[in-house]
Coordinates of C-alpha atoms and ligand atoms in Angstrom, one line a residue:
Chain X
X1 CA 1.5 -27.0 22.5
X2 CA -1.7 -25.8 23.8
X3 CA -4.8 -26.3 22.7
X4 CA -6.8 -22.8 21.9
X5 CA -10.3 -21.8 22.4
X6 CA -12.2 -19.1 20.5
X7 CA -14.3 -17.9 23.7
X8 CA -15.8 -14.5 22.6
X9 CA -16.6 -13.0 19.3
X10 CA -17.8 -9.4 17.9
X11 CA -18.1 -7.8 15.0
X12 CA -19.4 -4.3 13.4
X13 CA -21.4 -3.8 10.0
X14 CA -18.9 -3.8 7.2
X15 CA -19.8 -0.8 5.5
X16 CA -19.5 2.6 5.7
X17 CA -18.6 3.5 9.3
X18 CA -18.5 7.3 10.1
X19 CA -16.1 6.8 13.3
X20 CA -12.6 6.8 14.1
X21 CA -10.5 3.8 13.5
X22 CA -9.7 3.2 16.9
X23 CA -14.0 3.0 17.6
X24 CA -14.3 0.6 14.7
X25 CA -11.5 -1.3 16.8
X26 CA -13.0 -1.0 19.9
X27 CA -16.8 -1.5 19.4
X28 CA -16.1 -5.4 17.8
X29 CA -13.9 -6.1 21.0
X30 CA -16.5 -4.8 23.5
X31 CA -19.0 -6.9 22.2
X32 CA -16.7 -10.0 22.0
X33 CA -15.7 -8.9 25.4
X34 CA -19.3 -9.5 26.7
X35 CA -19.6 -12.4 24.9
X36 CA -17.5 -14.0 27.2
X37 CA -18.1 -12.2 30.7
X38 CA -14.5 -11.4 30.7
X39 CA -13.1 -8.1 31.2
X40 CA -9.4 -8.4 31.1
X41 CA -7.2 -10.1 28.3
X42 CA -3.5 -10.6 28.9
X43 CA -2.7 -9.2 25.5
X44 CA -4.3 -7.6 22.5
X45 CA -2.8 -8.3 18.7
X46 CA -4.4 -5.7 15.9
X47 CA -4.8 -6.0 12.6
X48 CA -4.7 -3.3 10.4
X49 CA -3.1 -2.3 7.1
X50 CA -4.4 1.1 6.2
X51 CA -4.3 3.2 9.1
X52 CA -1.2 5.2 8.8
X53 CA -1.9 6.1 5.2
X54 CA -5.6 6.5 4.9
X55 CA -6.5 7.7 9.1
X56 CA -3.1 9.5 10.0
X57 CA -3.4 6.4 13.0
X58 CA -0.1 4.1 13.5
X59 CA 0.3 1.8 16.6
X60 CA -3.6 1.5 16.5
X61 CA -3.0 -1.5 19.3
X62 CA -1.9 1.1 21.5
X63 CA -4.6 3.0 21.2
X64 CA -7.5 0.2 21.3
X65 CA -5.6 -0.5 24.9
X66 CA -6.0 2.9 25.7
X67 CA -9.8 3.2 24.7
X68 CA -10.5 -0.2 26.2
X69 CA -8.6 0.9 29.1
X70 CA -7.1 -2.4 29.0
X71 CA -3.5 -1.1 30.7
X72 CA -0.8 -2.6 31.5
X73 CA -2.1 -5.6 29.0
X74 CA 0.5 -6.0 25.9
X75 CA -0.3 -4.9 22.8
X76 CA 0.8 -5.3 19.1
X77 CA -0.4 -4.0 15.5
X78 CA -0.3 -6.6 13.1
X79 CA 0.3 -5.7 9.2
X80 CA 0.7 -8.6 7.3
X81 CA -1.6 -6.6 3.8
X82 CA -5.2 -8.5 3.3
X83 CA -4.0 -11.5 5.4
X84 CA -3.4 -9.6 8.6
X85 CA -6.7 -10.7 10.0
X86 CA -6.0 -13.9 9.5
X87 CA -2.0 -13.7 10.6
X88 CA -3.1 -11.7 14.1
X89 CA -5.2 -14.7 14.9
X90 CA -1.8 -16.9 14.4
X91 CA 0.1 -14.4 16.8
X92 CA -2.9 -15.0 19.3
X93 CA -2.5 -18.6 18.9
X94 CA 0.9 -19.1 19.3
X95 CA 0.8 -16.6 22.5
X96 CA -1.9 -18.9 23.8
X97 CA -0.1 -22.3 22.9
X98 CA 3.1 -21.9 24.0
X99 CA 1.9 -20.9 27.1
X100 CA 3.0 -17.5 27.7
X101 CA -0.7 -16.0 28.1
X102 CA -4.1 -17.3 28.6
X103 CA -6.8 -14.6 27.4
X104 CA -6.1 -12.9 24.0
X105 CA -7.8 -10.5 21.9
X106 CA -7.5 -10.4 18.3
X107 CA -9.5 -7.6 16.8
X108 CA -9.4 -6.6 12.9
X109 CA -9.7 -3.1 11.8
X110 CA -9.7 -0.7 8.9
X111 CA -11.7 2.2 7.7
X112 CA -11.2 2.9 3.9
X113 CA -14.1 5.0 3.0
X114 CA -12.4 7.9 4.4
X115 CA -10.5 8.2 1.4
X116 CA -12.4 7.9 -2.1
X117 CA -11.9 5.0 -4.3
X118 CA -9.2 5.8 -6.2
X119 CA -7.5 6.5 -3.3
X120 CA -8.5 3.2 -2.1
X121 CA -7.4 1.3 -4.7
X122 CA -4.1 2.8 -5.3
X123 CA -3.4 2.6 -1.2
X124 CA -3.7 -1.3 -2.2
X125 CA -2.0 -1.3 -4.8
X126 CA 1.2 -0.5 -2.6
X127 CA 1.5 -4.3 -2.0
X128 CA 2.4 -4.8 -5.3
X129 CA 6.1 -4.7 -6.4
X130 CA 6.9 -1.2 -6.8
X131 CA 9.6 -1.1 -9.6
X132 CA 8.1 -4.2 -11.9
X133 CA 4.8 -3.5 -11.3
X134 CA 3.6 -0.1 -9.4
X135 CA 5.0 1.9 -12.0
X136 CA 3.0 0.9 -14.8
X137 CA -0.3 1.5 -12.6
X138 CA -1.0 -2.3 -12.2
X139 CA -3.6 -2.8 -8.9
X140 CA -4.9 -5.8 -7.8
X141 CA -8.0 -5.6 -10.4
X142 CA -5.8 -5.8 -12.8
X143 CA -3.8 -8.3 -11.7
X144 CA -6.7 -9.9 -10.9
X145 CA -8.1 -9.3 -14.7
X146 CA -5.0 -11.2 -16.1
X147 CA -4.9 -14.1 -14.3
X148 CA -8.8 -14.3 -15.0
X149 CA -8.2 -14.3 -19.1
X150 CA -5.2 -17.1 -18.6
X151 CA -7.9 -19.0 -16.2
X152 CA -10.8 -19.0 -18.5
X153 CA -8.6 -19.8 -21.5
X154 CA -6.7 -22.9 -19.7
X155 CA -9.9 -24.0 -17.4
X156 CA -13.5 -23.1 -19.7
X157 CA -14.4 -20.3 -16.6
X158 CA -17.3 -18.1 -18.0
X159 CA -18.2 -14.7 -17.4
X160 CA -21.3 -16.2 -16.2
X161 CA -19.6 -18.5 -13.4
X162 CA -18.0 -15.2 -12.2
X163 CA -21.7 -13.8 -12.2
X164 CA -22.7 -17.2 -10.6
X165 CA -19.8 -16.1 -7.7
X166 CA -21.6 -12.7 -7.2
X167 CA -25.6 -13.8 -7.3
X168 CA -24.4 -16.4 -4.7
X169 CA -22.5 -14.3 -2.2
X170 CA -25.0 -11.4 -2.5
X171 CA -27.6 -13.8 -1.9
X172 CA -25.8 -14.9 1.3
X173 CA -25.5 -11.5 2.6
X174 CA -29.5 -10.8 2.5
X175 CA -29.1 -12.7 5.2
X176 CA -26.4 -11.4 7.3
X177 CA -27.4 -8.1 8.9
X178 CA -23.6 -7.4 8.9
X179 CA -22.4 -7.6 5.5
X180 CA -21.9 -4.5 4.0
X181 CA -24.0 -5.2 0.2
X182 CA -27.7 -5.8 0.8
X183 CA -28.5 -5.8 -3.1
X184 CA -29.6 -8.9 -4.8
X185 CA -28.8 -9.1 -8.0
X186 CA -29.6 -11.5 -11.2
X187 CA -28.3 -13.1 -14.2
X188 CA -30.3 -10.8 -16.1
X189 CA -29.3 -7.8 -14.0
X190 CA -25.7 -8.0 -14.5
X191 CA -25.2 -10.3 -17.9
X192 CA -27.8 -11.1 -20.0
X193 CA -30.5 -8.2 -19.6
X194 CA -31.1 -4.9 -21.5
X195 CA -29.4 -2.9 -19.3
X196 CA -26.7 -4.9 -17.9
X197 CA -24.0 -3.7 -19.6
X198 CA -24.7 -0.8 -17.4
X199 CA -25.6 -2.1 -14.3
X200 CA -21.9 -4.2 -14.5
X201 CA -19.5 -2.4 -16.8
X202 CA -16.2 -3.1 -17.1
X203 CA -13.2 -2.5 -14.5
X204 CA -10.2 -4.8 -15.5
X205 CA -11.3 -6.8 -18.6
X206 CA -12.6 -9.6 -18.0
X207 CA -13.6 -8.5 -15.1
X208 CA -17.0 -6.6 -14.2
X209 CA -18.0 -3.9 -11.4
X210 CA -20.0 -6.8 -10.1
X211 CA -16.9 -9.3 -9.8
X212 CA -15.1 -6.6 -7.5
X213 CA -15.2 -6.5 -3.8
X214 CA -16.5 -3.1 -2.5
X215 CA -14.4 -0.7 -0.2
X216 CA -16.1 -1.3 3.2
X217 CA -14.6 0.3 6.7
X218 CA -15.4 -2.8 9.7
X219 CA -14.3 -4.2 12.2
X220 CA -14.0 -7.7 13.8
X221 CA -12.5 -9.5 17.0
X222 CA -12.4 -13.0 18.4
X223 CA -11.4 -13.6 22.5
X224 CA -8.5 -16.8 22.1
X225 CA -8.4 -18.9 25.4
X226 CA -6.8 -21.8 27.0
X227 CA -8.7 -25.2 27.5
X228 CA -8.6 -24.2 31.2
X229 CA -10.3 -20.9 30.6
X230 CA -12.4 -22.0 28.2
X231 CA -14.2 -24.7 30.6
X232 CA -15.1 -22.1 32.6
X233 CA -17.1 -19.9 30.1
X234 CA -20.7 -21.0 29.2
X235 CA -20.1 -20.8 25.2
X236 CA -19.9 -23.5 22.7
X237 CA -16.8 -24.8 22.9
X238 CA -14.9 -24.1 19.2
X239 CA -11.3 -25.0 19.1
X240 CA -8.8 -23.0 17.0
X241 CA -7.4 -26.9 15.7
X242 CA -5.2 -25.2 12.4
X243 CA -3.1 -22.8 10.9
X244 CA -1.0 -22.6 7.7
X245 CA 0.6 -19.8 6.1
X246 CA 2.6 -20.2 2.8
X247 CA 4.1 -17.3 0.7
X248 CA 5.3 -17.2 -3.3
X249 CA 7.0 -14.9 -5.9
X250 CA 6.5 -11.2 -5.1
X251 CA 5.3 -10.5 -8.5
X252 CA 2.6 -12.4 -10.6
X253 CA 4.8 -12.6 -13.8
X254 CA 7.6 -14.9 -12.2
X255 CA 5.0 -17.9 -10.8
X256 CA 5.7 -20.6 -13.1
X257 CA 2.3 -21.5 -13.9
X258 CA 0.4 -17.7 -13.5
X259 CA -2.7 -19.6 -12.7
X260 CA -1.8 -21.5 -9.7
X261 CA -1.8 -20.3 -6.4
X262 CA 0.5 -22.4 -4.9
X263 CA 0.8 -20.3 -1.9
X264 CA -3.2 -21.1 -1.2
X265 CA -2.6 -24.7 -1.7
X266 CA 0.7 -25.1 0.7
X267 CA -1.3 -23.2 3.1
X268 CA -4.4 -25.0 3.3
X269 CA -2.1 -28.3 3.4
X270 CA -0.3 -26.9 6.1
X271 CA -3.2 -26.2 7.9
X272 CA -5.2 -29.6 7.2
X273 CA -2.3 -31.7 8.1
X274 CA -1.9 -29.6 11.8
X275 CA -6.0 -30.1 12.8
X276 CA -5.4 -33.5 11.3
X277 CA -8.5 -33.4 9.1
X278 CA -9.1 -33.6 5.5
X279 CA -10.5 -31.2 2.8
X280 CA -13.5 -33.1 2.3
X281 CA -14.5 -33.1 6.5
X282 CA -15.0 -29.3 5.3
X283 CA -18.5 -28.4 6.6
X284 CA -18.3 -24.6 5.7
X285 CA -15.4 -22.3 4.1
X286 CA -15.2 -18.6 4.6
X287 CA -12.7 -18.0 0.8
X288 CA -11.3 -14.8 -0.4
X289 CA -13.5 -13.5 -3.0
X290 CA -11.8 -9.8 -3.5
X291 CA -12.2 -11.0 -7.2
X292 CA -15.0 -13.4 -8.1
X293 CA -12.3 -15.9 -9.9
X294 CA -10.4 -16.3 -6.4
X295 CA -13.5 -18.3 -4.8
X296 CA -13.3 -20.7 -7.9
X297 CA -9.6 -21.2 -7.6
X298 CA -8.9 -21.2 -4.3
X299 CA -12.0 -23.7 -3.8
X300 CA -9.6 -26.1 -5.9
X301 CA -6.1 -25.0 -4.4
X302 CA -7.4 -26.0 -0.7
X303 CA -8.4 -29.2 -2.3
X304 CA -12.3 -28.7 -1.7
X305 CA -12.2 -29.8 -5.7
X306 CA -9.9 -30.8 -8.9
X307 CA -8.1 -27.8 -10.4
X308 CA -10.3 -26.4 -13.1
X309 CA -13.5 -28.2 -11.5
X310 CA -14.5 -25.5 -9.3
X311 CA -16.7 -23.2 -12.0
X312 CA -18.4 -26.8 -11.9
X313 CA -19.2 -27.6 -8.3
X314 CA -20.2 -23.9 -8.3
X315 CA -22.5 -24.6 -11.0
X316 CA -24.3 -27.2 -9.5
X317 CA -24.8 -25.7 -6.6
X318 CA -22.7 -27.5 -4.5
X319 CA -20.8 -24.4 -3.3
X320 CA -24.4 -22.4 -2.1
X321 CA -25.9 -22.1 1.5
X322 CA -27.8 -25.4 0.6
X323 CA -25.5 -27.2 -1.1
X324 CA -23.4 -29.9 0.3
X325 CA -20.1 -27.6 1.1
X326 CA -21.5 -23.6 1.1
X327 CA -19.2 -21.7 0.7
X328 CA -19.2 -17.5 2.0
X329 CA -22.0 -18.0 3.6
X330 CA -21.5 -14.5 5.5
X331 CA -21.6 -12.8 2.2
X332 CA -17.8 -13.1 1.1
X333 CA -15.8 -10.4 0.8
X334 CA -17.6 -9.6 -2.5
X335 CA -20.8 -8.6 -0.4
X336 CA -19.7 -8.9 3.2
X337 CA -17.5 -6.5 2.3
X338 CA -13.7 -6.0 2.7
X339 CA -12.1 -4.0 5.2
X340 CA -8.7 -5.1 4.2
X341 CA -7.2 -5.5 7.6
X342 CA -10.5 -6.8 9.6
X343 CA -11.2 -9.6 6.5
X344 CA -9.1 -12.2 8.4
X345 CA -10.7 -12.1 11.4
X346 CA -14.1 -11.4 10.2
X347 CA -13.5 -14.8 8.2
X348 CA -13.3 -16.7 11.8
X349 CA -16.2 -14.9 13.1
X350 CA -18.5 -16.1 10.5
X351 CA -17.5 -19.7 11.5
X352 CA -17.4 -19.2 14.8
X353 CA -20.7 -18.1 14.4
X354 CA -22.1 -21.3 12.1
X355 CA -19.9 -23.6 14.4
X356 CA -21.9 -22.0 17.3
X357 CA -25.4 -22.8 15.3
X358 CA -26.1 -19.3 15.9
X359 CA -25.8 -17.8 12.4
X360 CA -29.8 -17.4 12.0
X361 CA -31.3 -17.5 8.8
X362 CA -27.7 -18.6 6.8
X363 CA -27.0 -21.5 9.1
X364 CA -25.9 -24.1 8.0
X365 CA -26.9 -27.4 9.7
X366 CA -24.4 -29.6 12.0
X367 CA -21.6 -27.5 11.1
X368 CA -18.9 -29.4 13.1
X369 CA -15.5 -28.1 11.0
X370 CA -14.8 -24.7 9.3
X371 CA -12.4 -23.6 7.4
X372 CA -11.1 -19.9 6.5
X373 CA -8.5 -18.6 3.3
X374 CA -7.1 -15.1 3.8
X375 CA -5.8 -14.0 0.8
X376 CA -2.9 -11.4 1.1
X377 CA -1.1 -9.4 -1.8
X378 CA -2.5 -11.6 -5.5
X379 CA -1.5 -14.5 -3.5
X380 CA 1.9 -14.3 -1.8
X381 CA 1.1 -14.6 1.6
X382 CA -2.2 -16.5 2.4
X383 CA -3.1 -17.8 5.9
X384 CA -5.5 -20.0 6.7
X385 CA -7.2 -21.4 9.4
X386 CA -9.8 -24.1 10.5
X387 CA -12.1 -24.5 13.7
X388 CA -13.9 -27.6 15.4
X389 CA -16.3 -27.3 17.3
X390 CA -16.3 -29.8 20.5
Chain Q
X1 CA 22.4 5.1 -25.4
X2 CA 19.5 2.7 -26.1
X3 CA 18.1 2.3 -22.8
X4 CA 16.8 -1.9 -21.8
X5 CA 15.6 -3.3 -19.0
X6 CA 18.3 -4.8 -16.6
X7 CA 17.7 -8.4 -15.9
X8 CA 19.7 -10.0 -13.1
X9 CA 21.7 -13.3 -14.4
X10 CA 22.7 -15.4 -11.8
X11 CA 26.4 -16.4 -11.8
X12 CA 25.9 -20.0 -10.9
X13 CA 23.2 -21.1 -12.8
X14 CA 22.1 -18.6 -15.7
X15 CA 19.3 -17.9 -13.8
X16 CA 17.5 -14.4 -15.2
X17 CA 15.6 -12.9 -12.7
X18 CA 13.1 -9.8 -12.8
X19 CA 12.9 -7.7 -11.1
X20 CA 16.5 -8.5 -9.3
X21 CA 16.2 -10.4 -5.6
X22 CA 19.3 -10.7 -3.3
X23 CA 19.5 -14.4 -3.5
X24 CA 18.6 -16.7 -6.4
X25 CA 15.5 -18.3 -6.4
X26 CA 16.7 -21.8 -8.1
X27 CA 20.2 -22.0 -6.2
X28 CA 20.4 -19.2 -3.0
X29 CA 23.7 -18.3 -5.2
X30 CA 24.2 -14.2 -4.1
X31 CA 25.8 -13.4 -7.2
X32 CA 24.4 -11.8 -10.5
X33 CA 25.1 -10.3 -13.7
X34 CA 23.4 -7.3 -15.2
X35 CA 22.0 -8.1 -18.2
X36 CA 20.2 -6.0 -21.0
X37 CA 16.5 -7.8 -21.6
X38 CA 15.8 -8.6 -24.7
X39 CA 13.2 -6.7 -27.0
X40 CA 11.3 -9.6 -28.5
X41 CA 8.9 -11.9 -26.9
X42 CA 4.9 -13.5 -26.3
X43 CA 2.3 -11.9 -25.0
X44 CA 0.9 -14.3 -21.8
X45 CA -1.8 -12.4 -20.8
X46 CA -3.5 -8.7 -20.7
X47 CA -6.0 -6.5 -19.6
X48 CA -7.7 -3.2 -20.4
X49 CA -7.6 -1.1 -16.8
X50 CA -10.6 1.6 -16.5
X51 CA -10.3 4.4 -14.2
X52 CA -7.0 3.9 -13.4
X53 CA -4.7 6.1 -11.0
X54 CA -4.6 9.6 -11.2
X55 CA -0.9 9.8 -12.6
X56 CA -2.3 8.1 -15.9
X57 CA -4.1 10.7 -18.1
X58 CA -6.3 8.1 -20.3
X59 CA -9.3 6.6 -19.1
X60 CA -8.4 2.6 -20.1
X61 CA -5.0 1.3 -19.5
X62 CA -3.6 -1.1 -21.1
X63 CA -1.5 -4.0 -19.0
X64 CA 0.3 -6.7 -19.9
X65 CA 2.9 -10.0 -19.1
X66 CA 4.9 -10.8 -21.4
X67 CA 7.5 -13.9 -21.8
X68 CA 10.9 -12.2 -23.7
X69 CA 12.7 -14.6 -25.9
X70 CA 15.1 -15.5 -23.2
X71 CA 12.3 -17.0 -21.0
X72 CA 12.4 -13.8 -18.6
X73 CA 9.2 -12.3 -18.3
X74 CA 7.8 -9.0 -17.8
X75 CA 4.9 -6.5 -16.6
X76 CA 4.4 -4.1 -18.5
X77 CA 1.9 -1.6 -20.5
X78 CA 0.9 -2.7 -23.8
X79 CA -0.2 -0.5 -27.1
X80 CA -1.6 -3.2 -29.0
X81 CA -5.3 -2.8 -31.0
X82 CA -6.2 -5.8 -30.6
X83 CA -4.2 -8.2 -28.4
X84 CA -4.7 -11.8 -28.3
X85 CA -2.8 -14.5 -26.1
X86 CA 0.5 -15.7 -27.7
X87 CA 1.1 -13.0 -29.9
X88 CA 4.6 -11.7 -30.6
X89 CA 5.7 -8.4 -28.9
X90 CA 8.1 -6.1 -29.1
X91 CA 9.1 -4.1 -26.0
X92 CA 10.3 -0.5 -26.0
X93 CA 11.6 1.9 -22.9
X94 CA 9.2 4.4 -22.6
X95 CA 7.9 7.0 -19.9
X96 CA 5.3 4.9 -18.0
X97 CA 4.2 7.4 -15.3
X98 CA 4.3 10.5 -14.4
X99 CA 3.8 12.0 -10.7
X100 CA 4.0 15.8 -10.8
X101 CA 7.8 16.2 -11.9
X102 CA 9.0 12.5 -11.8
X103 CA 9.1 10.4 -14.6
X104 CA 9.4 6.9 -14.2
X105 CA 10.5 4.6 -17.5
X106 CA 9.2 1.3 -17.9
X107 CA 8.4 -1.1 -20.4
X108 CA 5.7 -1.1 -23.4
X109 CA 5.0 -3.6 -25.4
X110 CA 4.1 -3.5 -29.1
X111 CA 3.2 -5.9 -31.9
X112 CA 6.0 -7.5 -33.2
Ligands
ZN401 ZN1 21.1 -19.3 -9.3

C-alpha cells in the first residue's frame, strides 16, 4: 500500500450555522482547498448522517461537487452514524493507498440546529435498535446514563470527575476560536455552588446538562495525498500512518461486561499495530466525549491508561493541555461541539493542526504523533485514526 | 393470552438471544426457537430520562436493563420508587409508546 498524506485542511465554527448543508460542506473544503494550492481532487467522499431527515438533502456529495464545481470528479456520501467522519477519511485512504487516486477530499458535514432539540435527540436516537430499545424512548443520554451508574459503581467515577471532563474541555475551547462553547465553567458553577443545581440539572441520571455534548451544525474537511503529491506542496508533512475500525452488539444490554467498550479497544489496537506505534508514543488524542464518562473510558480502552485508572490520570492532570498526554485539546465534542457527521473529521483536523505546530494558544509542544477515537452508535462502530508528522 | 417477550433460542447451543439476529452470536448456527422470556430477574442498571420524546407524556422516564432468570437480558422501562442495582424485578407487557394511533408493547419492569 501507499503511503497517505494529509495536505490541506479547513474547517467552519461548530455552532449554529444559518446556511444550507451543502455551504457548511463547501466553505471547510474551500479553505482546505487553498491550504494546499490545489484546485482539483480526483474524488470527494462526504460525511453526513442527518441530512435526509433533518435538511430534506440526500446525496450531499453530489451536491458539494456541484457547488465546488468539481465535475466530472467522483463523489460519494458517507453514513456510517457519529463515526462517519472518521470512516470517510478510511474511504479516502484506501482510495489513496491502493492506488487508484492521488488527491482526495474528505469533508464532514451536518447541520442539526435546524431542527429543535428534541428533534435532535430523537433523530439520534434512530441508531439505536428500534424494537429492543427505540420503543421504550431510550436515546443515547440515556444509554449513556446507564452505563455511567454501572461505571461509577464498578470503577469509584464521581460526579465530580465528570465535572472535571467538562471544566477541562471548556477550558480548551477558550482557546479554539472554532469550537462551538465559549463558556468557562467551575466546580462551583456546576457542582458544589448555591446555584448549581440549576446551572447543571439533570438529563439522564447520573448524568448532568453539563456532561452532554451540545447540538452544533459544522463542518470539516482534510485534502488526502500521495507521497508524490505531497512532496510537492509546501505544508508540514503529516502522514495518515493508522486506521482501525472495530464493531460490537447492536444493543447495550447484550455486551457481556456493559462497561467495556470493546469495540474502542479492538479499534485503537487495530490502529496502533498498522502505524506501528504504541499507546504511550501518544502525544495528543482527539476522544469522543458526547458524554463526559466516554473520555474517561475510552482513555483506558485505547490503552492510554489501566481500566478504571482514567478518572485518576484525569485527576491529576495528566489528561489537560499541560499535562503529559492532553487530551481534546480542540474542545472535545463536549465544547467543540458535535455535528454528528463532521465529528470524525473535525477530530483529524485538530491534530493536523497541533502536528502542524500551528494550533496557537492550545498547542501543544513537539507534537510528533496524534491520535483520534470516533465514537459511532454507544459504541458499536468506532474508528480510529493516528497521524505522524515527518 | 398472556402476552411475553419472544426470545430467540438457538437450536445448537441454547443460546437465548434478544432481540433475535439471523445467525447466532456464539456458534453462526441459523436456527432458533421462539421462546416466551421469563418474568423474573435483576435489575443491572437504570436511569431517570428528563424531557424525553414527544410520544411519552411524563416529564422523567424511567429506563432500565435488566438480567431475566434465564441469563437473557432486557431494555426496558421501569416503575420502581426507588431502584437500586441488583434488585429483583418483575417484568410485565405493557403499552410502552404511543405515536398518534400506534401502540407499541414493550417491557416494564416492577419490584419483585
Ligand atoms: Zn448458537
Amino acid at each position: 500500500m501507499r503511503d497517505v498524506y494529509v495536505i490541506g485542511t479547513g474547517i467552519t465554527k461548530f455552532s449554529r450555522l444559518e446556511y444550507p448543508l451543502v455551504e457548511i460542506a463547501a466553505y471547510p473544503a474551500i479553505m482546505a482547498m487553498k491550504d494546499c494550492g490545489l484546485s482539483k481532487v480526483d474524488h470527494v467522499y462526504v460525511a453526513n448522517m442527518g441530512g435526509s431527515r433533518l435538511n430534506h438533502q440526500t446525496s450531499l456529495a453530489s451536491a458539494l461537487i456541484d457547488h465546488l464545481s468539481l465535475y466530472p470528479s467522483g463523489a460519494d456520501s458517507i453514513e456510517n452514524g457519529p463515526a462517519s467522519g472518521a470512516s470517510a477519511i478510511k474511504e479516502g485512504y484506501q482510495a489513496i493507498a491502493s492506488g487508484m487516486h492521488d488527491v482526495v477530499m474528505v469533508v464532514g458535514a451536518e447541520r442539526m440546529r435546524e431542527a429543535n432539540n428534541l428533534e435532535a435527540t430523537d433523530f439520534v436516537a434512530s441508531l439505536a435498535h428500534p424494537l429492543a430499545e427505540q420503543i421504550y424512548g431510550v436515546t443515547l443520554p440515556s444509554l449513556a446514563g446507564m452505563f455511567t451508574r454501572l461505571y461509577m459503581k464498578k470503577y469509584g467515577v464521581t460526579s465530580r470527575h465528570l465535572a472535571m471532563v467538562a471544566i477541562k474541555n471548556h477550558t480548551n475551547a477558550l482557546k479554539n476560536p472554532f469550537a462551538h462553547l465559549h463558556a468557562p465553567i467551575t466546580m462551583d458553577g456546576i457542582m458544589d455552588g448555591p446555584d448549581a443545581m440549576n446551572n447543571n440539572p439533570m438529563i439522564a441520571d447520573p448524568l448532568r446538562f453539563f456532561d452532554m455534548c451540545p447540538v452544533s451544525d459544522g463542518g470539516a474537511c482534510i485534502i488526502l495525498a500521495s507521497a508524490e503529491v505531497a512532496k510537492k506542496i509546501k505544508r508540514p508533512k503529516i502522514r495518515l500512518a493508522g486506521i482501525g475500525q472495530a464493531t460490537d452488539t447492536h444493543c447495550v444490554h447484550e455486551r457481556e461486561d456493559p462497561t467495556d467498550l470493546l469495540a474502542v479497544k479492538e479499534a485503537a489496537r487495530r490502529c496502533f499495530q498498522m502505524a506501528k506505534i504504541k499507546p504511550k508514543d501518544v502525544d495528543v488524542a482527539e476522544l469522543h466525549d458526547a458524554f463526559t464518562i466516554l473520555e474517561i473510558v475510552e482513555s483506558e480502552e485505547v490503552g492510554f491508561f489501566k481500566k478504571g485508572e482514567g478518572h485518576l490520570a484525569l485527576e491529576s492532570g495528566y489528561t489537560a493541555l499541560n499535562g503529559k498526554l492532553p487530551i481534546n485539546t480542540s474542545g472535545g465534542l463536549k465544547a467543540k461541539g458535535h455535528p454528528v457527521g463532521a465529528t470524525g473529521v473535525g477530530q483529524a483536523h485538530e491534530i493536523v493542526t497541533q502536528l502542524r505546530g500551528e494550533a496557537g494558544e492550545r498547542q501543544v509542544k513537539n507534537a510528533k504523533t496524534g491520535f483520534t477515537c470516533n465514537f459511532g452508535g454507544f459504541g458499536n462502530n468506532v474508528v480510529t485514526l493516528t497521524f505522524v508528522k515527518e | 393470552m398472556k402476552k411475553s417477550i419472544l426470545g430467540y433460542k438457538c437450536k445448537k447451543c441454547a443460546t437465548i438471544h434478544y432481540p433475535n439476529r439471523a445467525i447466532c452470536r456464539k456458534c453462526r448456527n441459523e436456527e432458533f426457537d421462539v421462546v416466551s422470556l421469563p418474568e423474573d430477574g435483576k435489575l443491572l442498571t437504570f436511569t431517570h430520562l428528563h424531557n424525553p420524546s414527544g410520544d411519552f407524556e411524563v416529564a422523567i422516564l424511567d429506563l432500565g436493563i435488566v438480567e431475566l432468570s434465564n441469563g437473557c437480558r432486557l431494555t426496558g422501562q421501569m416503575k420502581i420508587e426507588k431502584p437500586v442495582i441488583g434488585m429483583k424485578i418483575k417484568s410485565q407487557i405493557e403499552v410502552v409508546r404511543q405515536s398518534g394511533y400506534k401502540k407499541f408493547y414493550g417491557a416494564v419492569f416492577y419490584k419483585a
